[in-house]
XYZ file of C-alpha atoms in Angstrom:
712
model
C 30.437 -22.193 31.132
C 28.712 -24.243 33.679
C 29.648 -23.940 37.340
C 29.714 -27.534 38.468
C 26.885 -29.997 37.939
C 24.050 -29.113 35.534
C 20.887 -28.037 37.340
C 18.213 -30.578 38.046
C 15.367 -30.287 35.594
C 11.676 -30.952 35.771
C 10.488 -34.518 35.208
C 9.074 -35.353 31.822
C 5.479 -34.268 31.350
C 2.703 -36.761 30.933
C -0.882 -36.785 29.785
C -2.987 -33.696 30.428
C -1.833 -30.299 29.193
C -1.682 -27.251 31.423
C -4.953 -25.376 31.274
C -4.708 -21.948 29.619
C -1.667 -20.016 28.341
C 0.460 -20.328 31.466
C 3.706 -18.854 30.165
C 2.321 -15.953 28.135
C 0.024 -14.801 30.940
C 2.879 -14.906 33.451
C 5.192 -13.031 31.076
C 2.620 -10.360 30.276
C 1.991 -9.763 33.981
C 5.712 -9.586 34.659
C 6.333 -7.028 31.871
C 3.359 -4.933 32.961
C 4.372 -5.074 36.620
C 7.787 -3.485 36.029
C 6.806 -1.341 33.007
C 9.194 -3.193 30.699
C 8.578 -3.231 26.962
C 9.609 -6.759 25.961
C 10.674 -10.118 27.335
C 10.789 -13.875 26.853
C 10.412 -17.117 28.784
C 12.833 -20.013 28.269
C 12.247 -23.615 29.320
C 15.061 -26.032 30.150
C 15.312 -28.988 27.771
C 14.720 -32.510 29.147
C 18.470 -33.214 29.220
C 19.092 -30.079 31.284
C 21.673 -28.692 28.849
C 19.728 -26.267 26.605
C 17.409 -23.311 27.229
C 14.654 -23.165 24.589
C 12.664 -19.986 23.983
C 8.975 -20.735 24.647
C 7.216 -17.341 24.507
C 8.266 -13.844 23.404
C 6.424 -10.623 24.187
C 6.776 -7.094 22.869
C 9.267 -7.832 20.080
C 9.370 -10.165 17.085
C 10.946 -13.553 17.763
C 13.282 -12.913 14.819
C 15.127 -10.343 16.928
C 16.213 -13.126 19.277
C 16.739 -15.765 16.568
C 20.408 -16.411 17.500
C 19.288 -17.246 21.033
C 16.121 -19.284 20.442
C 18.059 -22.334 21.676
C 21.121 -21.664 23.826
C 23.435 -24.183 25.421
C 23.513 -23.670 29.177
C 27.188 -22.784 29.052
C 26.691 -19.974 26.503
C 27.865 -16.473 27.522
C 24.410 -14.855 27.505
C 22.444 -13.342 30.431
C 19.719 -16.020 30.739
C 22.368 -18.774 30.965
C 24.330 -16.846 33.584
C 21.105 -16.389 35.561
C 20.478 -20.153 35.586
C 24.079 -21.155 36.319
C 24.458 -18.573 39.091
C 20.901 -18.976 40.473
C 20.592 -15.178 40.606
C 19.249 -12.101 38.865
C 21.505 -10.699 36.117
C 21.207 -6.953 35.486
C 22.684 -5.201 32.419
C 22.116 -1.461 32.668
C 22.990 -0.215 29.168
C 24.669 -0.956 25.854
C 28.151 -0.231 27.236
C 27.782 -2.806 29.994
C 26.335 -5.277 27.478
C 29.358 -4.801 25.222
C 31.720 -5.339 28.162
C 30.025 -8.384 29.698
C 28.235 -10.018 26.762
C 30.018 -8.996 23.538
C 28.258 -11.658 21.452
C 24.875 -10.147 22.339
C 26.133 -6.613 21.821
C 27.379 -7.349 18.299
C 23.879 -8.386 17.232
C 21.920 -5.835 19.321
C 24.071 -2.671 19.605
C 21.165 -0.577 20.863
C 20.495 1.398 24.059
C 18.384 -0.852 26.271
C 18.490 -2.369 29.762
C 17.945 -6.047 30.538
C 17.229 -8.260 33.544
C 17.465 -12.070 33.429
C 16.282 -14.412 36.188
C 16.106 -18.170 36.739
C 12.723 -19.870 37.019
C 13.447 -22.400 39.748
C 12.180 -23.962 42.963
C 14.828 -25.129 45.396
C 17.329 -27.154 43.409
C 15.119 -27.722 40.337
C 15.463 -25.332 37.410
C 12.573 -25.048 34.951
C 13.923 -22.265 32.772
C 14.662 -18.552 32.739
C 13.140 -15.170 31.903
C 14.488 -11.929 30.518
C 12.773 -8.554 30.257
C 14.039 -5.353 28.638
C 13.462 -1.629 29.055
C 14.326 1.331 26.810
C 17.737 2.911 27.316
C 16.154 5.642 29.440
C 15.774 3.238 32.386
C 17.654 4.152 35.574
C 21.164 2.641 35.960
C 19.919 0.315 38.711
C 16.840 -1.809 39.257
C 14.648 -0.418 41.979
C 13.836 -2.570 44.998
C 10.229 -2.734 43.820
C 11.225 -3.942 40.350
C 13.601 -6.529 41.762
C 10.933 -7.828 44.161
C 8.273 -7.895 41.412
C 10.488 -9.872 39.024
C 11.720 -12.301 41.669
C 8.239 -12.994 42.988
C 6.806 -13.445 39.497
C 9.528 -15.979 38.579
C 8.976 -17.868 41.824
C 5.229 -18.049 41.154
C 5.825 -19.266 37.612
C 8.253 -21.912 38.894
C 5.681 -23.175 41.392
C 3.082 -23.479 38.628
C 5.539 -25.376 36.420
C 6.475 -27.605 39.354
C 2.798 -28.371 39.955
C 2.264 -29.096 36.256
C 5.273 -31.427 36.128
C 4.163 -33.233 39.290
C 0.675 -33.740 37.848
C 2.038 -34.944 34.512
C 0.628 -31.976 32.569
C 2.884 -30.734 29.733
C 3.219 -27.060 28.901
C 1.956 -26.789 25.333
C 3.292 -24.282 22.760
C 1.794 -20.810 23.156
C 1.638 -17.905 20.686
C 3.968 -14.971 21.154
C 2.464 -11.777 22.586
C 2.549 -9.105 19.887
C 0.144 -6.304 19.056
C -2.356 -7.363 16.379
C -1.695 -5.580 13.041
C -4.376 -3.278 11.749
C -4.209 -4.710 8.243
C -7.022 -3.505 5.993
C -7.335 0.108 7.123
C -9.018 1.933 9.966
C -12.162 1.135 11.915
C -15.362 2.474 10.416
C -16.375 4.983 13.086
C -16.996 8.582 12.096
C -13.975 9.794 14.029
C -11.692 7.228 12.473
C -12.932 8.077 8.967
C -12.262 11.755 9.529
C -8.799 10.936 10.905
C -8.061 8.936 7.752
C -9.218 11.840 5.588
C -7.008 14.235 7.524
C -3.967 11.994 7.131
C -4.649 11.566 3.411
C -4.539 15.369 2.934
C -1.079 15.748 4.496
C 1.711 16.669 2.038
C 4.178 14.164 3.517
C 4.000 10.403 3.766
C 2.766 8.602 6.858
C 2.605 4.871 7.454
C 2.192 2.586 10.445
C 4.291 -0.540 11.020
C 3.472 -3.373 13.389
C 6.137 -4.985 15.568
C 7.166 -7.258 12.689
C 7.789 -4.255 10.446
C 4.708 -4.901 8.316
C 2.803 -1.923 6.953
C -0.596 -1.648 8.672
C -1.580 1.690 7.108
C -0.115 4.062 4.512
C -1.491 7.376 3.231
C -1.474 8.263 -0.489
C 1.529 10.579 -0.075
C 3.609 7.716 1.365
C 2.661 5.443 -1.539
C 3.499 8.183 -4.073
C 6.899 8.909 -2.493
C 7.822 5.231 -2.258
C 6.487 4.479 -5.742
C 4.166 1.596 -4.831
C 0.398 1.281 -4.576
C -1.105 1.203 -1.067
C -2.608 -2.330 -1.436
C 0.835 -3.646 -2.360
C 2.405 -2.080 0.738
C -0.190 -3.052 3.360
C 0.577 -6.327 5.121
C 4.211 -6.490 3.982
C 7.561 -5.297 5.303
C 8.868 -2.227 3.481
C 12.291 -3.763 2.866
C 10.736 -6.957 1.473
C 8.353 -5.107 -0.894
C 10.436 -2.163 -2.111
C 13.660 -3.268 -3.870
C 15.708 -0.164 -3.066
C 14.838 -0.484 0.651
C 16.011 -4.122 0.795
C 19.180 -3.322 2.717
C 20.195 -4.534 6.211
C 21.092 -0.938 7.155
C 17.456 0.168 6.894
C 16.152 -2.873 8.738
C 18.686 -2.146 11.472
C 17.152 1.310 12.015
C 13.749 -0.313 12.546
C 15.272 -2.755 15.042
C 17.082 0.091 16.813
C 13.865 2.063 17.204
C 11.961 -0.887 18.685
C 14.715 -1.881 21.102
C 15.619 1.577 22.350
C 12.047 2.988 22.101
C 13.651 6.157 20.763
C 12.993 7.868 17.396
C 15.491 6.943 14.690
C 15.920 8.015 11.099
C 17.691 7.227 7.859
C 17.951 8.549 4.320
C 17.514 6.174 1.363
C 18.135 6.656 -2.336
C 15.105 5.984 -4.540
C 16.368 5.372 -8.091
C 17.242 7.167 -10.194
C 18.087 10.164 -8.029
C 15.575 10.936 -5.263
C 16.605 10.900 -1.624
C 13.862 10.147 0.902
C 14.070 10.775 4.640
C 12.424 8.207 6.934
C 11.739 9.151 10.574
C 10.594 6.281 12.834
C 8.607 6.934 16.040
C 8.321 3.728 18.142
C 5.940 2.554 20.831
C 5.266 -0.804 22.438
C 2.620 -1.558 19.778
C 4.543 -0.616 16.635
C 6.057 2.322 14.777
C 4.802 5.439 13.016
C 6.928 6.450 10.029
C 7.122 9.940 8.496
C 8.472 10.081 4.935
C 9.663 13.286 3.244
C 11.913 14.267 0.367
C 15.545 14.923 1.279
C 16.622 16.409 -2.055
C 18.175 14.984 -5.250
C 21.706 13.653 -5.674
C 23.975 14.079 -8.653
C 24.910 10.428 -9.082
C 23.042 7.236 -8.494
C 24.232 3.885 -7.351
C 25.281 1.515 -10.084
C 23.676 -1.419 -8.354
C 20.727 -2.899 -10.189
C 17.472 -3.061 -8.272
C 16.806 -6.407 -6.710
C 13.668 -8.309 -7.470
C 10.734 -7.171 -5.417
C 9.531 -10.734 -5.263
C 12.682 -12.171 -3.738
C 12.053 -14.265 -0.601
C 13.027 -13.070 2.839
C 16.665 -13.698 3.728
C 17.516 -17.283 4.583
C 19.867 -16.177 7.363
C 19.344 -12.736 8.879
C 22.227 -10.357 9.438
C 21.776 -10.817 13.190
C 22.226 -14.575 12.853
C 25.367 -14.152 10.755
C 26.819 -11.753 13.324
C 25.927 -14.094 16.184
C 27.487 -17.080 14.396
C 30.648 -15.118 13.578
C 31.004 -13.977 17.175
C 30.409 -17.460 18.520
C 32.878 -19.085 16.132
C 35.651 -16.744 17.273
C 35.235 -18.263 20.750
C 35.266 -21.884 19.530
C 38.355 -23.644 20.822
C 38.262 -27.252 19.641
C 36.604 -29.116 16.787
C 33.730 -30.235 19.044
C 33.012 -26.575 19.831
C 32.735 -25.778 16.108
C 30.409 -28.740 15.478
C 28.171 -27.762 18.416
C 27.943 -24.122 17.339
C 27.030 -25.036 13.754
C 24.334 -27.404 15.066
C 22.962 -24.902 17.605
C 23.144 -21.610 15.688
C 23.293 -22.288 11.948
C 21.370 -25.517 11.300
C 18.042 -24.191 12.730
C 18.369 -21.036 10.621
C 18.689 -22.987 7.365
C 16.038 -25.559 8.273
C 18.465 -28.459 8.624
C 17.732 -31.318 11.028
C 21.228 -32.833 11.205
C 24.838 -31.741 10.736
C 28.080 -33.576 9.976
C 31.567 -32.050 9.816
C 34.111 -34.074 7.847
C 37.884 -33.774 7.626
C 40.735 -35.816 6.210
C 43.845 -37.561 7.453
C 46.306 -39.829 5.647
C 44.222 -39.845 2.464
C 41.022 -40.903 4.178
C 37.797 -39.205 5.215
C 37.375 -38.558 8.942
C 34.111 -37.795 10.733
C 35.084 -34.922 13.025
C 31.645 -34.590 14.621
C 27.915 -34.843 14.024
C 24.596 -33.873 15.584
C 20.980 -34.836 14.924
C 21.362 -38.428 13.734
C 19.282 -40.890 15.806
C 21.726 -43.702 14.955
C 25.359 -42.473 15.056
C 26.512 -45.573 13.180
C 24.861 -44.236 10.020
C 27.410 -41.402 9.994
C 30.408 -43.096 11.564
C 30.485 -45.843 8.920
C 31.967 -43.240 6.551
C 34.976 -42.677 8.833
C 38.034 -44.018 7.029
C 36.531 -43.851 3.530
C 39.256 -43.197 0.911
C 39.186 -39.646 -0.415
C 38.922 -41.040 -3.923
C 35.646 -42.826 -3.139
C 32.531 -41.826 -5.063
C 30.760 -40.117 -2.152
C 29.528 -36.508 -2.046
C 31.444 -35.784 1.155
C 34.789 -36.922 -0.269
C 34.084 -35.185 -3.588
C 33.304 -31.828 -1.937
C 36.401 -32.055 0.271
C 38.845 -32.932 -2.526
C 37.471 -30.632 -5.230
C 36.239 -27.675 -3.185
C 32.961 -27.721 -5.124
C 29.677 -27.714 -3.122
C 26.955 -30.252 -3.838
C 23.242 -29.506 -3.319
C 21.117 -32.649 -3.524
C 17.425 -31.823 -3.423
C 16.123 -35.397 -3.044
C 17.211 -38.964 -2.387
C 16.602 -39.792 -6.047
C 19.120 -37.133 -7.034
C 21.639 -38.453 -4.496
C 21.332 -42.025 -5.726
C 21.537 -40.947 -9.375
C 24.785 -39.016 -8.857
C 26.291 -41.288 -6.174
C 24.944 -44.837 -6.560
C 27.123 -46.081 -3.705
C 25.036 -44.044 -1.233
C 21.861 -46.002 -2.034
C 23.065 -48.821 0.215
C 23.404 -46.563 3.274
C 20.168 -44.635 3.872
C 20.256 -42.191 6.782
C 16.553 -41.313 6.983
C 16.954 -37.859 5.438
C 15.659 -36.570 2.114
C 17.967 -33.718 0.994
C 21.561 -32.646 1.636
C 23.925 -29.707 1.196
C 27.638 -30.628 1.060
C 29.663 -27.449 1.637
C 33.464 -27.479 1.239
C 35.197 -25.648 4.079
C 38.031 -23.713 2.468
C 40.497 -21.754 4.621
C 43.848 -20.242 3.610
C 43.181 -21.369 0.063
C 42.828 -25.067 0.838
C 39.940 -27.356 1.813
C 40.050 -28.239 5.520
C 36.797 -30.162 5.669
C 33.199 -30.498 4.538
C 30.057 -29.367 6.360
C 26.965 -31.439 5.603
C 23.424 -30.236 6.299
C 20.699 -32.896 6.127
C 16.997 -32.106 5.638
C 13.994 -34.199 6.624
C 12.013 -33.432 3.436
C 12.986 -32.927 -0.226
C 14.485 -29.442 -0.401
C 15.067 -27.584 -3.677
C 17.926 -25.129 -3.123
C 17.325 -21.697 -4.647
C 20.174 -19.622 -6.057
C 20.046 -17.269 -3.069
C 20.066 -20.170 -0.624
C 23.104 -21.750 -2.284
C 24.955 -18.436 -2.166
C 24.153 -17.902 1.523
C 25.149 -21.446 2.528
C 28.405 -21.245 0.591
C 29.255 -17.865 2.133
C 28.491 -18.933 5.689
C 30.641 -22.030 5.138
C 33.609 -19.658 4.881
C 33.090 -18.587 8.519
C 32.881 -22.208 9.605
C 36.038 -23.062 7.635
C 38.159 -20.443 9.408
C 36.932 -21.628 12.803
C 37.563 -25.285 11.890
C 41.102 -24.522 10.730
C 41.890 -22.882 14.071
C 40.192 -25.698 15.967
C 42.147 -28.422 14.157
C 45.403 -26.629 14.956
C 44.362 -26.225 18.588
C 43.470 -29.910 18.912
C 46.889 -30.929 17.540
C 48.634 -28.651 20.049
C 46.351 -29.911 22.789
C 47.268 -33.539 22.086
C 50.978 -32.627 21.910
C 50.783 -30.791 25.225
C 49.052 -33.664 26.994
C 51.520 -36.158 25.535
C 54.453 -34.099 26.791
C 52.857 -33.612 30.204
C 52.153 -37.338 30.534
C 55.763 -38.147 29.619
C 57.153 -35.781 32.274
C 54.915 -36.899 35.149
C 55.186 -40.383 36.659
C 52.759 -42.771 34.939
C 51.967 -44.287 38.340
C 53.250 -44.104 41.882
C 55.562 -46.939 43.006
C 54.727 -49.098 46.030
C 56.017 -47.358 49.157
C 56.916 -49.261 52.348
C 54.330 -48.547 55.053
C 52.668 -45.811 52.986
C 49.628 -45.701 50.704
C 49.731 -42.992 48.035
C 47.426 -41.427 45.431
C 47.896 -38.472 43.088
C 45.941 -36.275 40.697
C 46.970 -33.775 38.023
C 44.545 -31.350 36.310
C 45.866 -29.025 33.582
C 44.966 -25.380 33.282
C 42.168 -24.635 30.814
C 44.149 -21.704 29.440
C 47.103 -21.680 27.093
C 48.459 -25.034 25.915
C 47.094 -27.013 28.882
C 50.676 -27.707 29.946
C 52.471 -26.340 32.949
C 55.127 -26.809 35.548
C 53.248 -28.575 38.365
C 54.861 -31.881 39.307
C 54.933 -34.579 41.967
C 56.857 -37.785 42.606
C 57.380 -40.480 45.214
C 60.517 -42.620 45.651
C 61.072 -45.655 47.907
C 64.135 -45.272 50.150
C 65.577 -47.553 52.815
C 63.283 -47.479 55.857
C 60.549 -45.445 54.193
C 59.878 -43.167 51.251
C 60.586 -39.706 49.858
C 57.980 -37.506 48.195
C 58.090 -34.167 46.413
C 55.580 -31.740 44.962
C 56.338 -28.469 43.212
C 55.264 -25.788 40.787
C 57.484 -24.173 38.150
C 56.450 -20.677 37.102
C 54.605 -20.522 33.756
C 52.341 -22.572 31.475
C 54.462 -23.404 28.474
C 56.975 -25.878 27.099
C 59.873 -24.152 28.915
C 58.142 -24.561 32.281
C 57.328 -28.196 31.520
C 60.912 -28.939 30.461
C 62.329 -27.339 33.594
C 59.827 -29.277 35.689
C 61.181 -32.508 34.195
C 64.748 -31.500 35.037
C 63.839 -30.629 38.643
C 61.980 -33.883 39.139
C 64.946 -35.860 37.775
C 67.376 -33.921 39.981
C 65.302 -34.523 43.122
C 65.251 -38.252 42.374
C 69.018 -38.242 41.916
C 69.700 -36.336 45.147
C 67.320 -38.664 46.982
C 69.058 -41.762 45.645
C 72.491 -40.611 46.897
C 71.035 -40.193 50.395
C 70.844 -36.433 50.832
C 68.717 -35.088 53.691
C 65.600 -32.989 52.919
C 67.408 -29.700 53.496
C 70.317 -30.840 51.305
C 67.980 -31.924 48.518
C 66.377 -28.481 48.507
C 69.722 -26.633 48.547
C 71.111 -28.781 45.718
C 67.988 -28.298 43.609
C 68.076 -24.538 44.223
C 71.688 -24.313 43.012
C 70.892 -26.422 39.962
C 68.006 -24.125 39.006
C 70.226 -21.047 39.282
C 73.030 -22.712 37.278
C 70.588 -23.518 34.456
C 70.008 -19.766 34.007
C 66.424 -20.082 32.808
C 65.138 -17.132 34.887
C 62.163 -19.142 36.133
C 61.335 -19.797 39.772
C 59.790 -22.841 41.394
C 58.060 -23.633 44.663
C 58.730 -27.027 46.187
C 57.928 -29.223 49.184
C 60.119 -32.263 49.883
C 59.715 -34.806 52.678
C 61.078 -38.057 54.013
C 58.589 -40.513 55.513
C 59.651 -42.933 58.234
C 56.455 -44.898 58.990
C 58.199 -47.293 61.382
C 59.168 -44.336 63.581
C 55.839 -42.529 63.003
C 57.630 -39.493 61.657
C 57.943 -37.263 58.580
C 60.711 -34.700 57.963
C 59.897 -31.853 55.555
C 61.648 -28.928 53.857
C 59.737 -26.165 52.071
C 60.657 -23.577 49.415
C 57.860 -21.041 49.077
C 55.232 -23.759 48.631
C 51.694 -23.796 50.125
C 51.633 -25.545 53.518
C 50.570 -29.212 53.596
C 47.573 -30.474 55.537
C 47.692 -33.293 58.079
C 44.609 -35.270 59.049
C 45.095 -37.212 62.254
C 43.422 -40.594 62.860
C 40.799 -38.910 65.085
C 39.628 -36.751 62.158
C 41.199 -33.472 63.250
C 42.881 -31.507 60.443
C 45.900 -29.282 60.936
C 47.642 -26.868 58.553
C 51.383 -27.516 58.869
C 52.848 -24.021 58.793
C 56.429 -25.178 58.334
C 59.545 -23.051 58.408
C 61.120 -22.754 54.979
C 63.176 -20.769 52.531
C 62.531 -18.686 49.402
C 61.450 -20.002 46.046
C 64.003 -22.108 44.219
C 66.057 -20.172 41.702
C 66.293 -16.853 43.562
C 69.214 -17.006 46.026
C 72.102 -19.430 45.585
C 73.014 -19.179 49.285
C 69.501 -19.741 50.637
C 68.939 -22.355 53.327
C 65.912 -24.592 53.729
C 65.436 -25.794 57.321
C 63.755 -29.146 57.904
C 60.814 -29.695 60.262
C 59.792 -32.999 61.832
C 56.107 -33.950 62.127
C 54.514 -36.865 63.968
C 52.857 -39.289 61.548
C 50.707 -41.715 63.513
C 49.275 -44.779 61.715
C 46.155 -43.750 59.772
C 47.315 -40.150 59.378
C 46.924 -38.547 55.945
C 49.292 -35.934 54.502
C 47.870 -33.725 51.736
C 50.415 -32.056 49.441
C 49.062 -29.770 46.711
C 49.922 -26.886 44.400
C 48.325 -23.454 44.613
C 45.949 -24.126 41.719
C 43.820 -26.189 44.118
C 43.122 -23.296 46.489
C 43.502 -20.152 44.368
C 40.612 -18.871 42.258
C 39.457 -15.337 41.320
C 37.343 -13.652 43.956
C 37.966 -16.293 46.656
C 40.057 -15.507 49.722
C 42.913 -17.999 50.003
C 42.336 -18.499 53.724
C 38.705 -19.386 53.065
C 39.727 -21.778 50.291
C 42.255 -23.475 52.574
C 39.646 -23.796 55.316
C 37.224 -25.351 52.812
C 39.873 -27.845 51.718
C 40.525 -28.778 55.353
C 36.801 -29.220 55.977
C 36.453 -31.608 53.029
C 39.526 -33.512 54.202
C 38.103 -33.852 57.700
C 34.764 -35.176 56.459
C 36.068 -37.565 53.781
C 39.424 -38.558 55.281
C 38.385 -42.164 55.993
C 37.718 -42.888 52.315
C 40.189 -44.912 50.231
C 42.867 -42.556 48.936
C 41.724 -42.610 45.303
C 38.199 -41.632 46.340
C 39.542 -39.009 48.737
C 41.662 -37.524 45.941
C 38.566 -37.180 43.756
C 36.698 -35.454 46.581
C 39.506 -32.957 47.190
C 39.899 -31.964 43.543
C 36.152 -32.144 42.933
C 35.622 -28.402 43.005
C 38.639 -27.575 40.851
C 38.139 -30.642 38.699
C 34.626 -29.756 37.623
C 35.409 -26.112 36.957
C 35.424 -25.417 33.244
C 37.758 -22.443 33.751
C 40.977 -23.210 35.634
C 43.524 -20.417 35.564
C 46.273 -22.698 36.929
C 47.301 -26.338 36.995
C 46.374 -28.499 39.966
C 48.628 -31.206 41.404
C 47.664 -33.263 44.457
C 49.606 -35.965 46.318
C 48.056 -37.907 49.216
C 50.106 -40.046 51.616
C 48.577 -42.235 54.342
C 50.577 -44.122 56.998
C 49.321 -47.680 57.171
C 48.063 -48.868 60.587
């Protein structure tokens, strides 16, 4: 969730590459300087919206696969560091679970993490994170903080210099310990060490940071049931069928992340139990294998093929996608998450999400197509048309098309609309027993889909389907809420004698995006009347009551009631309705010919007055309680001088209230902006005043603003 404008990014690089491995050297020095055990450098994409992992050190890149490319608004530490322009510190797994649950689901291990922006002034080049074992102190030391900050500043200066000189930063290899594949060095001491290890009665093997076997003694090979040459250079869980289980891989990941010994017991068919004890370091793991005793019964599961390929989508990626999809709100969120987190994992270059309405195909969203018209031409296609997208949606049967020739053979109509891709997977999205859409993955090269790959894609489509069903329902409610809100608020302000007016309304980003904030302006003989108010709540009841109050105020104004009478009458009406909701309100009569405004207030924030000389004053008016509390309450009126050129600012509390900000400071900030921009045309001034609240992606409350300027 971005705070305001996206950060400025470095200019596009030009001709000559940066000399030497800039990023990896900087990262290695940073990790060594604070005695961390892993880390990564991210670079900001040219559009300034995505952080892309450039170099990893100390851990396999696969561990961070869900976050190789992260949208700047994602709830992960490196994004928070960039958006907040500050160091983010996460002390342990409990704090990670509390602050970054999506990360914690994938990496539920004891480790500490620091994330920092790589930036100079207002230009952001990327971000860095480093991690320590869970034994790190609860706080960063001053030395560590200074080391990390200085290192990121130096890296930013080098990137700034490279961008200024037109020198691109080329891809660099990740920094991992080199595997010792092929055995030990041939020195006398090493040979004797190998002999000693070979005589031990229990199994010993060494794994590199990728989990590949670098060395195994004969006892380990005998216990596992594989020859040493077959083990060396391969991951245990990819070579040994009965170890091909995410639970065992998770223990390896836990040991590397926490840098603490871990263990597990595995069943070797038909009935042997083996104990694996993993001892990690920053260069790999040592594994001790012993017998744990027989078991009476064996698992009925058949061994999986030892030659099966590595998993298409890792368990960490599935967990990350599932966690992300639970946070998706609208259809666009679902499309973006599939494009960012799932498409790269399956090797797809483009994504389309299709739905249906009124018997026709609808393109709900797409990513990765250079020419959007290639996709959008299918919008409105009848569901009975002979296209793979319509067929998958109506039948619920997936289609895997390995080449263009196969597509054109099965669907001749598609031959007239090439999209530049060479293979496609059409996955029906089925939720609550019915198809809600189709997810299409497009590939740049011919792509034969294996049985495992088809099963994985079809299964993952189920997660996407549930998220899409929720998103479609949310979007319908969202449109309904905005339609109702638009119907209850005035479509435009009427011309007012001697007064210029402008208004803004911004809905809350929580709930149904509908609330009880309202405003209105009414011409009256000799001037105008204006009202602004806020009914408690963010729901249909609050919106309906807001409409009734606004109508009542108009009626009382039309019959000529004074400001204090309008407030008393509206208060009694609210109590008579018996809805048990309260409302704040500010009502005023404007008499521009006399240079005067008369106001009555019911628990509403005080208005601001900007005089023609630029001075701003908070009008702390006398008033009464909120409407709907006390039937006998009075609402005294206060007169205010309104010289030509003066501007009155009426607003609801959503404009000045936000978590962690003192209301007095927020009011002072609003007055400062009004003083500086008060000479602007009212529409421009309104945009300036709501600018901070308007750009915030998280608004806990509605915002209503009404500006009134006395004409000279």
